[in-house]
PDB file of C-alpha atoms in Angstrom:
ATOM      1  CA  MET A   1      13.885 -63.216  36.378  1.00 46.00           C
ATOM      2  CA  ARG A   2      12.602 -65.606  33.612  1.00 52.00           C
ATOM      3  CA  LYS A   3       8.737 -65.511  33.306  1.00 53.00           C
ATOM      4  CA  LYS A   4       9.335 -69.262  33.408  1.00 53.00           C
ATOM      5  CA  TRP A   5       5.731 -71.502  31.912  1.00 48.00           C
ATOM      6  CA  THR A   6       4.174 -73.492  35.124  1.00 45.00           C
ATOM      7  CA  LEU A   7       2.642 -76.685  35.094  1.00 38.00           C
ATOM      8  CA  ILE A   8      -0.940 -77.236  37.702  1.00 32.00           C
ATOM      9  CA  ALA A   9      -1.090 -81.039  36.532  1.00 27.00           C
ATOM     10  CA  ALA A  10      -4.802 -82.250  36.118  1.00 24.00           C
ATOM     11  CA  ALA A  11      -6.125 -78.783  38.275  1.00 25.00           C
ATOM     12  CA  VAL A  12      -7.876 -76.333  36.283  1.00 25.00           C
ATOM     13  CA  VAL A  13      -6.660 -72.921  36.288  1.00 25.00           C
ATOM     14  CA  VAL A  14      -8.372 -70.059  36.264  1.00 24.00           C
ATOM     15  CA  GLY A  15      -7.489 -67.082  34.510  1.00 28.00           C
ATOM     16  CA  SER A  16      -4.219 -67.302  31.811  1.00 31.00           C
ATOM     17  CA  VAL A  17      -4.773 -70.622  31.074  1.00 38.00           C
ATOM     18  CA  LEU A  18      -3.053 -71.837  27.665  1.00 42.00           C
ATOM     19  CA  VAL A  19      -3.637 -75.303  26.990  1.00 44.00           C
ATOM     20  CA  LEU A  20      -1.818 -78.058  24.897  1.00 44.00           C
ATOM     21  CA  GLY A  21      -3.646 -81.255  24.617  1.00 41.00           C
ATOM     22  CA  GLY A  22      -3.924 -82.912  28.469  1.00 40.00           C
ATOM     23  CA  LEU A  23      -1.022 -79.433  29.272  1.00 41.00           C
ATOM     24  CA  LEU A  24      -2.252 -76.821  30.773  1.00 44.00           C
ATOM     25  CA  LEU A  25       0.339 -74.293  31.471  1.00 47.00           C
ATOM     26  CA  VAL A  26      -0.720 -71.105  33.508  1.00 38.00           C
ATOM     27  CA  PHE A  27       1.575 -67.885  34.479  1.00 33.00           C
ATOM     28  CA  GLY A  28       1.727 -68.679  37.517  1.00 30.00           C
ATOM     29  CA  GLY A  29       0.678 -70.961  40.250  1.00 30.00           C
ATOM     30  CA  LYS A  30      -2.843 -70.578  40.821  1.00 32.00           C
ATOM     31  CA  GLU A  31      -4.627 -73.985  41.435  1.00 34.00           C
ATOM     32  CA  SER A  32      -8.642 -74.868  41.366  1.00 34.00           C
ATOM     33  CA  ALA A  33      -9.660 -77.054  43.641  1.00 34.00           C
ATOM     34  CA  ALA A  34      -8.465 -81.295  43.075  1.00 36.00           C
ATOM     35  CA  PRO A  35     -10.468 -82.990  40.104  1.00 39.00           C
ATOM     36  CA  ALA A  36     -12.237 -86.003  40.152  1.00 37.00           C
ATOM     37  CA  ASP A  37     -11.613 -88.882  40.571  1.00 36.00           C
ATOM     38  CA  VAL A  38     -12.706 -90.350  37.532  1.00 37.00           C
ATOM     39  CA  VAL A  39     -14.451 -88.233  34.041  1.00 39.00           C
ATOM     40  CA  ALA A  40     -14.700 -89.737  30.990  1.00 42.00           C
ATOM     41  CA  PRO A  41     -15.782 -88.438  27.999  1.00 42.00           C
ATOM     42  CA  PRO A  42     -19.164 -89.475  25.751  1.00 41.00           C
ATOM     43  CA  ALA A  43     -19.460 -92.339  23.641  1.00 41.00           C
ATOM     44  CA  ARG A  44     -17.124 -92.362  20.624  1.00 40.00           C
ATOM     45  CA  PRO A  45     -19.207 -91.306  17.520  1.00 41.00           C
ATOM     46  CA  ALA A  46     -19.926 -92.508  13.868  1.00 40.00           C
ATOM     47  CA  PRO A  47     -17.428 -91.568  11.676  1.00 39.00           C
ATOM     48  CA  SER A  48     -17.687 -89.541   9.001  1.00 38.00           C
ATOM     49  CA  THR A  49     -18.662 -90.536   5.705  1.00 36.00           C
ATOM     50  CA  ALA A  50     -17.386 -87.368   4.090  1.00 39.00           C
ATOM     51  CA  GLN A  51     -14.621 -87.744   1.777  1.00 38.00           C
ATOM     52  CA  PRO A  52     -11.126 -85.152   2.180  1.00 41.00           C
ATOM     53  CA  ASP A  53     -10.303 -83.764  -0.701  1.00 45.00           C
ATOM     54  CA  ASP A  54      -6.605 -84.559  -1.723  1.00 45.00           C
ATOM     55  CA  ALA A  55      -6.913 -88.420   0.611  1.00 42.00           C
ATOM     56  CA  PRO A  56      -6.486 -91.364  -0.907  1.00 38.00           C
ATOM     57  CA  SER A  57      -8.954 -93.453  -0.623  1.00 31.00           C
ATOM     58  CA  GLY A  58      -8.101 -95.759   1.801  1.00 33.00           C
ATOM     59  CA  GLU A  59      -7.644 -93.011   4.451  1.00 39.00           C
ATOM     60  CA  GLN A  60     -12.267 -92.397   4.491  1.00 46.00           C
ATOM     61  CA  GLY A  61     -13.403 -91.911   7.458  1.00 77.00           C
ATOM     62  CA  LEU A  62     -12.551 -91.665  10.792  1.00 94.00           C
ATOM     63  CA  PRO A  63      -8.906 -93.428  12.206  1.00 94.00           C
ATOM     64  CA  VAL A  64      -9.278 -96.848  14.470  1.00 92.00           C
ATOM     65  CA  GLU A  65      -5.475 -96.577  16.083  1.00 95.00           C
ATOM     66  CA  GLY A  66      -3.256 -94.380  15.953  1.00 96.00           C
ATOM     67  CA  PRO A  67      -1.825 -93.615  12.764  1.00 97.00           C
ATOM     68  CA  ALA A  68       1.850 -94.135  11.609  1.00 96.00           C
ATOM     69  CA  ALA A  69       4.413 -91.233  12.564  1.00 97.00           C
ATOM     70  CA  GLN A  70       7.590 -90.304  13.224  1.00 96.00           C
ATOM     71  CA  TRP A  71       7.831 -88.542  16.105  1.00 97.00           C
ATOM     72  CA  SER A  72      11.170 -85.563  16.826  1.00 94.00           C
ATOM     73  CA  LEU A  73      10.653 -82.824  20.670  1.00 93.00           C
ATOM     74  CA  VAL A  74      10.484 -79.554  20.402  1.00 93.00           C
ATOM     75  CA  GLY A  75      11.574 -78.644  24.412  1.00 90.00           C
ATOM     76  CA  ARG A  76      10.788 -82.057  25.834  1.00 90.00           C
ATOM     77  CA  VAL A  77       7.539 -82.549  24.027  1.00 95.00           C
ATOM     78  CA  ALA A  78       6.690 -85.513  20.952  1.00 96.00           C
ATOM     79  CA  VAL A  79       4.818 -83.987  18.424  1.00 96.00           C
ATOM     80  CA  PRO A  80       4.299 -86.205  15.037  1.00 97.00           C
ATOM     81  CA  ASP A  81       4.465 -86.016  11.511  1.00 95.00           C
ATOM     82  CA  SER A  82       4.079 -88.132   8.212  1.00 96.00           C
ATOM     83  CA  THR A  83       5.051 -89.040   4.282  1.00 95.00           C
ATOM     84  CA  GLU A  84       1.407 -89.061   3.449  1.00 95.00           C
ATOM     85  CA  ALA A  85      -0.634 -86.352   6.145  1.00 97.00           C
ATOM     86  CA  GLY A  86       2.152 -83.523   7.050  1.00 96.00           C
ATOM     87  CA  PRO A  87       3.509 -82.084   7.167  1.00 97.00           C
ATOM     88  CA  ARG A  88       4.731 -81.396   4.496  1.00 95.00           C
ATOM     89  CA  SER A  89       7.194 -78.137   5.092  1.00 90.00           C
ATOM     90  CA  GLN A  90       9.169 -77.818   8.183  1.00 80.00           C
ATOM     91  CA  GLY A  91      12.050 -75.540   6.893  1.00 74.00           C
ATOM     92  CA  SER A  92      10.597 -72.985   9.826  1.00 82.00           C
ATOM     93  CA  PRO A  93       9.333 -73.498  13.631  1.00 91.00           C
ATOM     94  CA  ALA A  94       6.585 -72.582  11.481  1.00 94.00           C
ATOM     95  CA  ALA A  95       5.293 -76.849  10.317  1.00 96.00           C
ATOM     96  CA  GLU A  96       3.216 -76.447   7.316  1.00 97.00           C
ATOM     97  CA  GLY A  97       0.775 -78.814   4.361  1.00 97.00           C
ATOM     98  CA  TYR A  98      -1.576 -80.962   5.920  1.00 98.00           C
ATOM     99  CA  GLN A  99      -2.945 -83.364   4.144  1.00 98.00           C
ATOM    100  CA  ARG A 100      -7.012 -82.906   3.548  1.00 98.00           C
ATOM    101  CA  SER A 101      -7.950 -86.465   6.417  1.00 97.00           C
ATOM    102  CA  PRO A 102      -9.303 -86.945   9.497  1.00 98.00           C
ATOM    103  CA  VAL A 103      -5.372 -87.605   9.729  1.00 98.00           C
ATOM    104  CA  GLY A 104      -3.986 -84.708   8.641  1.00 98.00           C
ATOM    105  CA  ALA A 105      -5.637 -83.182  10.989  1.00 98.00           C
ATOM    106  CA  LEU A 106      -5.019 -85.061  13.604  1.00 98.00           C
ATOM    107  CA  ILE A 107      -1.503 -84.046  12.814  1.00 98.00           C
ATOM    108  CA  ALA A 108      -0.980 -80.916  12.422  1.00 98.00           C
ATOM    109  CA  ALA A 109      -3.487 -80.037  16.059  1.00 98.00           C
ATOM    110  CA  TRP A 110      -1.114 -81.768  18.502  1.00 97.00           C
ATOM    111  CA  ASN A 111       1.635 -80.050  15.853  1.00 97.00           C
ATOM    112  CA  ILE A 112       0.400 -76.513  15.777  1.00 97.00           C
ATOM    113  CA  ASN A 113      -0.388 -76.597  19.690  1.00 96.00           C
ATOM    114  CA  THR A 114       2.723 -77.561  20.505  1.00 96.00           C
ATOM    115  CA  ARG A 115       4.554 -75.309  18.461  1.00 96.00           C
ATOM    116  CA  MET A 116       3.203 -72.059  20.073  1.00 96.00           C
ATOM    117  CA  LEU A 117       3.890 -72.959  22.954  1.00 95.00           C
ATOM    118  CA  LEU A 118       7.497 -74.290  23.546  1.00 95.00           C
ATOM    119  CA  THR A 119       8.526 -72.794  20.570  1.00 94.00           C
ATOM    120  CA  PRO A 120      11.569 -70.658  21.768  1.00 92.00           C
ATOM    121  CA  GLY A 121      12.919 -67.539  21.041  1.00 93.00           C
ATOM    122  CA  ASP A 122      10.703 -65.532  18.729  1.00 93.00           C
ATOM    123  CA  GLY A 123      10.164 -67.906  16.428  1.00 95.00           C
ATOM    124  CA  TRP A 124       6.441 -69.512  18.440  1.00 96.00           C
ATOM    125  CA  ARG A 125       5.226 -65.798  16.613  1.00 97.00           C
ATOM    126  CA  GLU A 126       5.774 -67.145  13.010  1.00 96.00           C
ATOM    127  CA  VAL A 127       3.311 -70.333  14.593  1.00 97.00           C
ATOM    128  CA  VAL A 128       1.283 -68.147  15.691  1.00 98.00           C
ATOM    129  CA  ASP A 129       0.814 -65.699  12.663  1.00 97.00           C
ATOM    130  CA  ARG A 130       0.988 -68.864  10.180  1.00 97.00           C
ATOM    131  CA  GLN A 131      -1.197 -71.282  11.859  1.00 98.00           C
ATOM    132  CA  VAL A 132      -3.621 -69.856  14.123  1.00 98.00           C
ATOM    133  CA  LEU A 133      -6.775 -67.997  13.182  1.00 98.00           C
ATOM    134  CA  ASP A 134      -7.259 -64.315  12.961  1.00 98.00           C
ATOM    135  CA  GLY A 135      -9.982 -63.075  16.381  1.00 97.00           C
ATOM    136  CA  PRO A 136      -9.355 -62.645  20.636  1.00 97.00           C
ATOM    137  CA  GLY A 137      -8.216 -65.926  21.063  1.00 97.00           C
ATOM    138  CA  LYS A 138      -5.000 -65.752  19.065  1.00 97.00           C
ATOM    139  CA  GLU A 139      -5.143 -61.391  20.034  1.00 97.00           C
ATOM    140  CA  ALA A 140      -5.036 -62.660  24.565  1.00 97.00           C
ATOM    141  CA  PHE A 141      -2.716 -65.390  23.528  1.00 97.00           C
ATOM    142  CA  ILE A 142      -0.135 -63.815  21.916  1.00 97.00           C
ATOM    143  CA  LYS A 143      -0.518 -60.913  25.354  1.00 96.00           C
ATOM    144  CA  ALA A 144      -0.084 -63.879  27.744  1.00 95.00           C
ATOM    145  CA  ARG A 145       2.752 -65.953  25.505  1.00 95.00           C
ATOM    146  CA  SER A 146       4.961 -62.858  25.433  1.00 95.00           C
ATOM    147  CA  THR A 147       5.746 -62.721  28.413  1.00 92.00           C
ATOM    148  CA  VAL A 148       7.707 -65.404  28.469  1.00 90.00           C
ATOM    149  CA  THR A 149      10.850 -65.990  28.616  1.00 86.00           C
ATOM    150  CA  ASP A 150      11.061 -69.352  29.010  1.00 86.00           C
ATOM    151  CA  PRO A 151       8.748 -72.017  28.267  1.00 88.00           C
ATOM    152  CA  SER A 152      11.667 -75.343  28.965  1.00 82.00           C
ATOM    153  CA  LEU A 153       9.333 -77.447  30.804  1.00 79.00           C
ATOM    154  CA  GLY A 154      10.983 -80.859  32.797  1.00 76.00           C
ATOM    155  CA  ASP A 155      10.875 -83.861  32.553  1.00 70.00           C
ATOM    156  CA  ASN A 156       7.910 -84.390  34.426  1.00 75.00           C
ATOM    157  CA  GLU A 157       6.173 -81.679  33.605  1.00 78.00           C
ATOM    158  CA  ALA A 158       5.940 -82.244  30.064  1.00 86.00           C
ATOM    159  CA  MET A 159       2.652 -82.971  28.873  1.00 92.00           C
ATOM    160  CA  GLN A 160       2.788 -86.113  26.078  1.00 96.00           C
ATOM    161  CA  VAL A 161       0.544 -87.354  23.585  1.00 97.00           C
ATOM    162  CA  ALA A 162      -1.522 -90.237  25.023  1.00 98.00           C
ATOM    163  CA  GLY A 163      -4.391 -90.854  23.227  1.00 98.00           C
ATOM    164  CA  PHE A 164      -7.363 -89.496  20.345  1.00 98.00           C
ATOM    165  CA  ARG A 165     -10.757 -89.346  19.829  1.00 97.00           C
ATOM    166  CA  PHE A 166     -12.332 -87.551  16.716  1.00 97.00           C
ATOM    167  CA  VAL A 167     -16.117 -85.612  18.136  1.00 96.00           C
ATOM    168  CA  THR A 168     -16.865 -84.897  15.190  1.00 96.00           C
ATOM    169  CA  TYR A 169     -14.724 -84.486  11.901  1.00 97.00           C
ATOM    170  CA  ASP A 170     -16.363 -83.002   8.201  1.00 96.00           C
ATOM    171  CA  ILE A 171     -13.222 -81.547   5.473  1.00 95.00           C
ATOM    172  CA  ASN A 172     -13.662 -78.645   6.932  1.00 98.00           C
ATOM    173  CA  THR A 173     -13.610 -78.530  10.035  1.00 98.00           C
ATOM    174  CA  ALA A 174     -12.199 -81.423  12.412  1.00 98.00           C
ATOM    175  CA  VAL A 175     -13.151 -81.334  16.809  1.00 97.00           C
ATOM    176  CA  ILE A 176     -10.294 -83.777  18.049  1.00 98.00           C
ATOM    177  CA  GLN A 177     -10.258 -85.103  21.760  1.00 97.00           C
ATOM    178  CA  PHE A 178      -6.076 -85.778  23.152  1.00 98.00           C
ATOM    179  CA  ALA A 179      -5.709 -87.067  26.317  1.00 98.00           C
ATOM    180  CA  SER A 180      -2.699 -86.442  27.029  1.00 96.00           C
ATOM    181  CA  LYS A 181       0.261 -87.925  30.316  1.00 95.00           C
ATOM    182  CA  SER A 182       2.715 -85.938  32.364  1.00 92.00           C
ATOM    183  CA  GLY A 183       6.266 -87.894  33.772  1.00 90.00           C
ATOM    184  CA  THR A 184       4.615 -88.308  36.637  1.00 91.00           C
ATOM    185  CA  GLY A 185       1.791 -90.748  35.261  1.00 93.00           C
ATOM    186  CA  ALA A 186      -1.004 -87.897  35.408  1.00 94.00           C
ATOM    187  CA  LEU A 187      -3.753 -87.779  32.730  1.00 97.00           C
ATOM    188  CA  MET A 188      -5.815 -85.243  30.553  1.00 96.00           C
ATOM    189  CA  GLY A 189      -8.346 -85.486  27.943  1.00 97.00           C
ATOM    190  CA  SER A 190      -8.902 -82.005  26.527  1.00 96.00           C
ATOM    191  CA  THR A 191     -10.454 -80.542  22.960  1.00 97.00           C
ATOM    192  CA  VAL A 192      -9.542 -78.720  20.708  1.00 97.00           C
ATOM    193  CA  THR A 193     -10.813 -77.344  16.750  1.00 98.00           C
ATOM    194  CA  VAL A 194      -9.304 -76.826  13.059  1.00 98.00           C
ATOM    195  CA  ARG A 195     -10.186 -75.703  10.514  1.00 98.00           C
ATOM    196  CA  TRP A 196      -8.736 -76.317   7.442  1.00 98.00           C
ATOM    197  CA  VAL A 197      -8.812 -72.791   5.613  1.00 98.00           C
ATOM    198  CA  ASP A 198      -6.587 -71.171   2.735  1.00 97.00           C
ATOM    199  CA  GLY A 199      -5.577 -74.267   1.948  1.00 98.00           C
ATOM    200  CA  ASP A 200      -4.016 -76.106   5.253  1.00 98.00           C
ATOM    201  CA  TRP A 201      -5.164 -76.585   8.550  1.00 98.00           C
ATOM    202  CA  ARG A 202      -4.828 -74.421  11.223  1.00 98.00           C
ATOM    203  CA  LEU A 203      -5.778 -74.133  15.120  1.00 98.00           C
ATOM    204  CA  GLU A 204      -8.958 -71.716  16.816  1.00 98.00           C
ATOM    205  CA  LEU A 205      -8.023 -70.620  20.330  1.00 97.00           C
ATOM    206  CA  GLN A 206     -10.625 -69.777  23.271  1.00 96.00           C
ATOM    207  CA  PRO A 207     -11.176 -66.179  23.627  1.00 96.00           C
ATOM    208  CA  ASN A 208      -9.639 -66.320  26.357  1.00 95.00           C
ATOM    209  CA  GLY A 209      -6.129 -67.535  24.790  1.00 95.00           C
ATOM    210  CA  SER A 210      -7.250 -71.734  24.662  1.00 95.00           C
ATOM    211  CA  ALA A 211      -6.751 -73.909  22.265  1.00 95.00           C
ATOM    212  CA  SER A 212      -9.247 -75.667  24.940  1.00 93.00           C
ATOM    213  CA  SER A 213     -12.048 -74.909  26.653  1.00 85.00           C
ATOM    214  CA  THR A 214     -12.014 -77.576  29.531  1.00 86.00           C
ATOM    215  CA  VAL A 215      -8.864 -79.787  30.896  1.00 90.00           C
ATOM    216  CA  THR A 216     -10.569 -83.036  31.868  1.00 92.00           C
ATOM    217  CA  PRO A 217      -8.469 -85.234  35.152  1.00 96.00           C
ATOM    218  CA  LEU A 218      -8.581 -88.896  32.951  1.00 97.00           C
ATOM    219  CA  LYS A 219      -7.612 -92.126  35.181  1.00 96.00           C
ATOM    220  CA  ASP A 220      -7.614 -94.654  31.871  1.00 96.00           C
ATOM    221  CA  LEU A 221      -7.586 -94.116  28.704  1.00 97.00           C
ATOM    222  CA  SER A 222     -11.112 -96.026  27.967  1.00 95.00           C
ATOM    223  CA  PHE A 223     -12.831 -94.278  24.785  1.00 93.00           C
ATOM    224  CA  TYR A 224      -8.945 -93.173  23.778  1.00 97.00           C
ATOM    225  CA  THR A 225      -7.219 -94.402  21.007  1.00 98.00           C
ATOM    226  CA  PRO A 226      -3.956 -95.373  22.268  1.00 97.00           C
ATOM    227  CA  TRP A 227      -1.342 -92.950  20.169  1.00 98.00           C
ATOM    228  CA  SER A 228       2.414 -91.484  21.460  1.00 95.00           C
ATOM    229  CA  GLY A 229       5.514 -90.678  20.612  1.00 90.00           C
ATOM    230  CA  VAL A 230       7.812 -91.670  23.944  1.00 79.00           C
TER     231      VAL A 230
END
């Protein structure tokens, strides 16, 4: 039997957990208790005053609305790209070359998460090797992801980005909370970190291989900036 991802909508799972923004993917089907009805994130932080190295002056600080982007699908999940913020190179599964700016970090975070989880064949490994920071989390992810022979998702399983908020940002590190929506309308929030290393944004994984330490059910998009490609 081909081993596939299992989606546990709006639930926190104990074990080998992989998170794509709000997309919670696990091996097997072990669910936790039902989520709380409403969990609101803390108040939106003040914009950073740091000036990105290669961002135009109009992109100082954090975006106050969803940035303009073109969208394409990786599997059934929409990923963004921007003429200004990147990625500049999409000739392989690893879409690379992001602007050192809040928008560049935002687009990189969603792209890398999606591509490392859903790229079929051996392409996911190239994404991980080139765009995930070394450490225990990377090793744990590779071990878990290597057992999946079919990364495809159904329409209701694919969690699409629905919004975002910056927890912190400077020219070296961005911590971003994503809100994601399933085909059934369930909303989930999770926190992803990217760091500027060797000239590009790269994803930092948790020691267990997940991109986020927590996944939170959301009632609505309060506190989030709406942003979606579908």
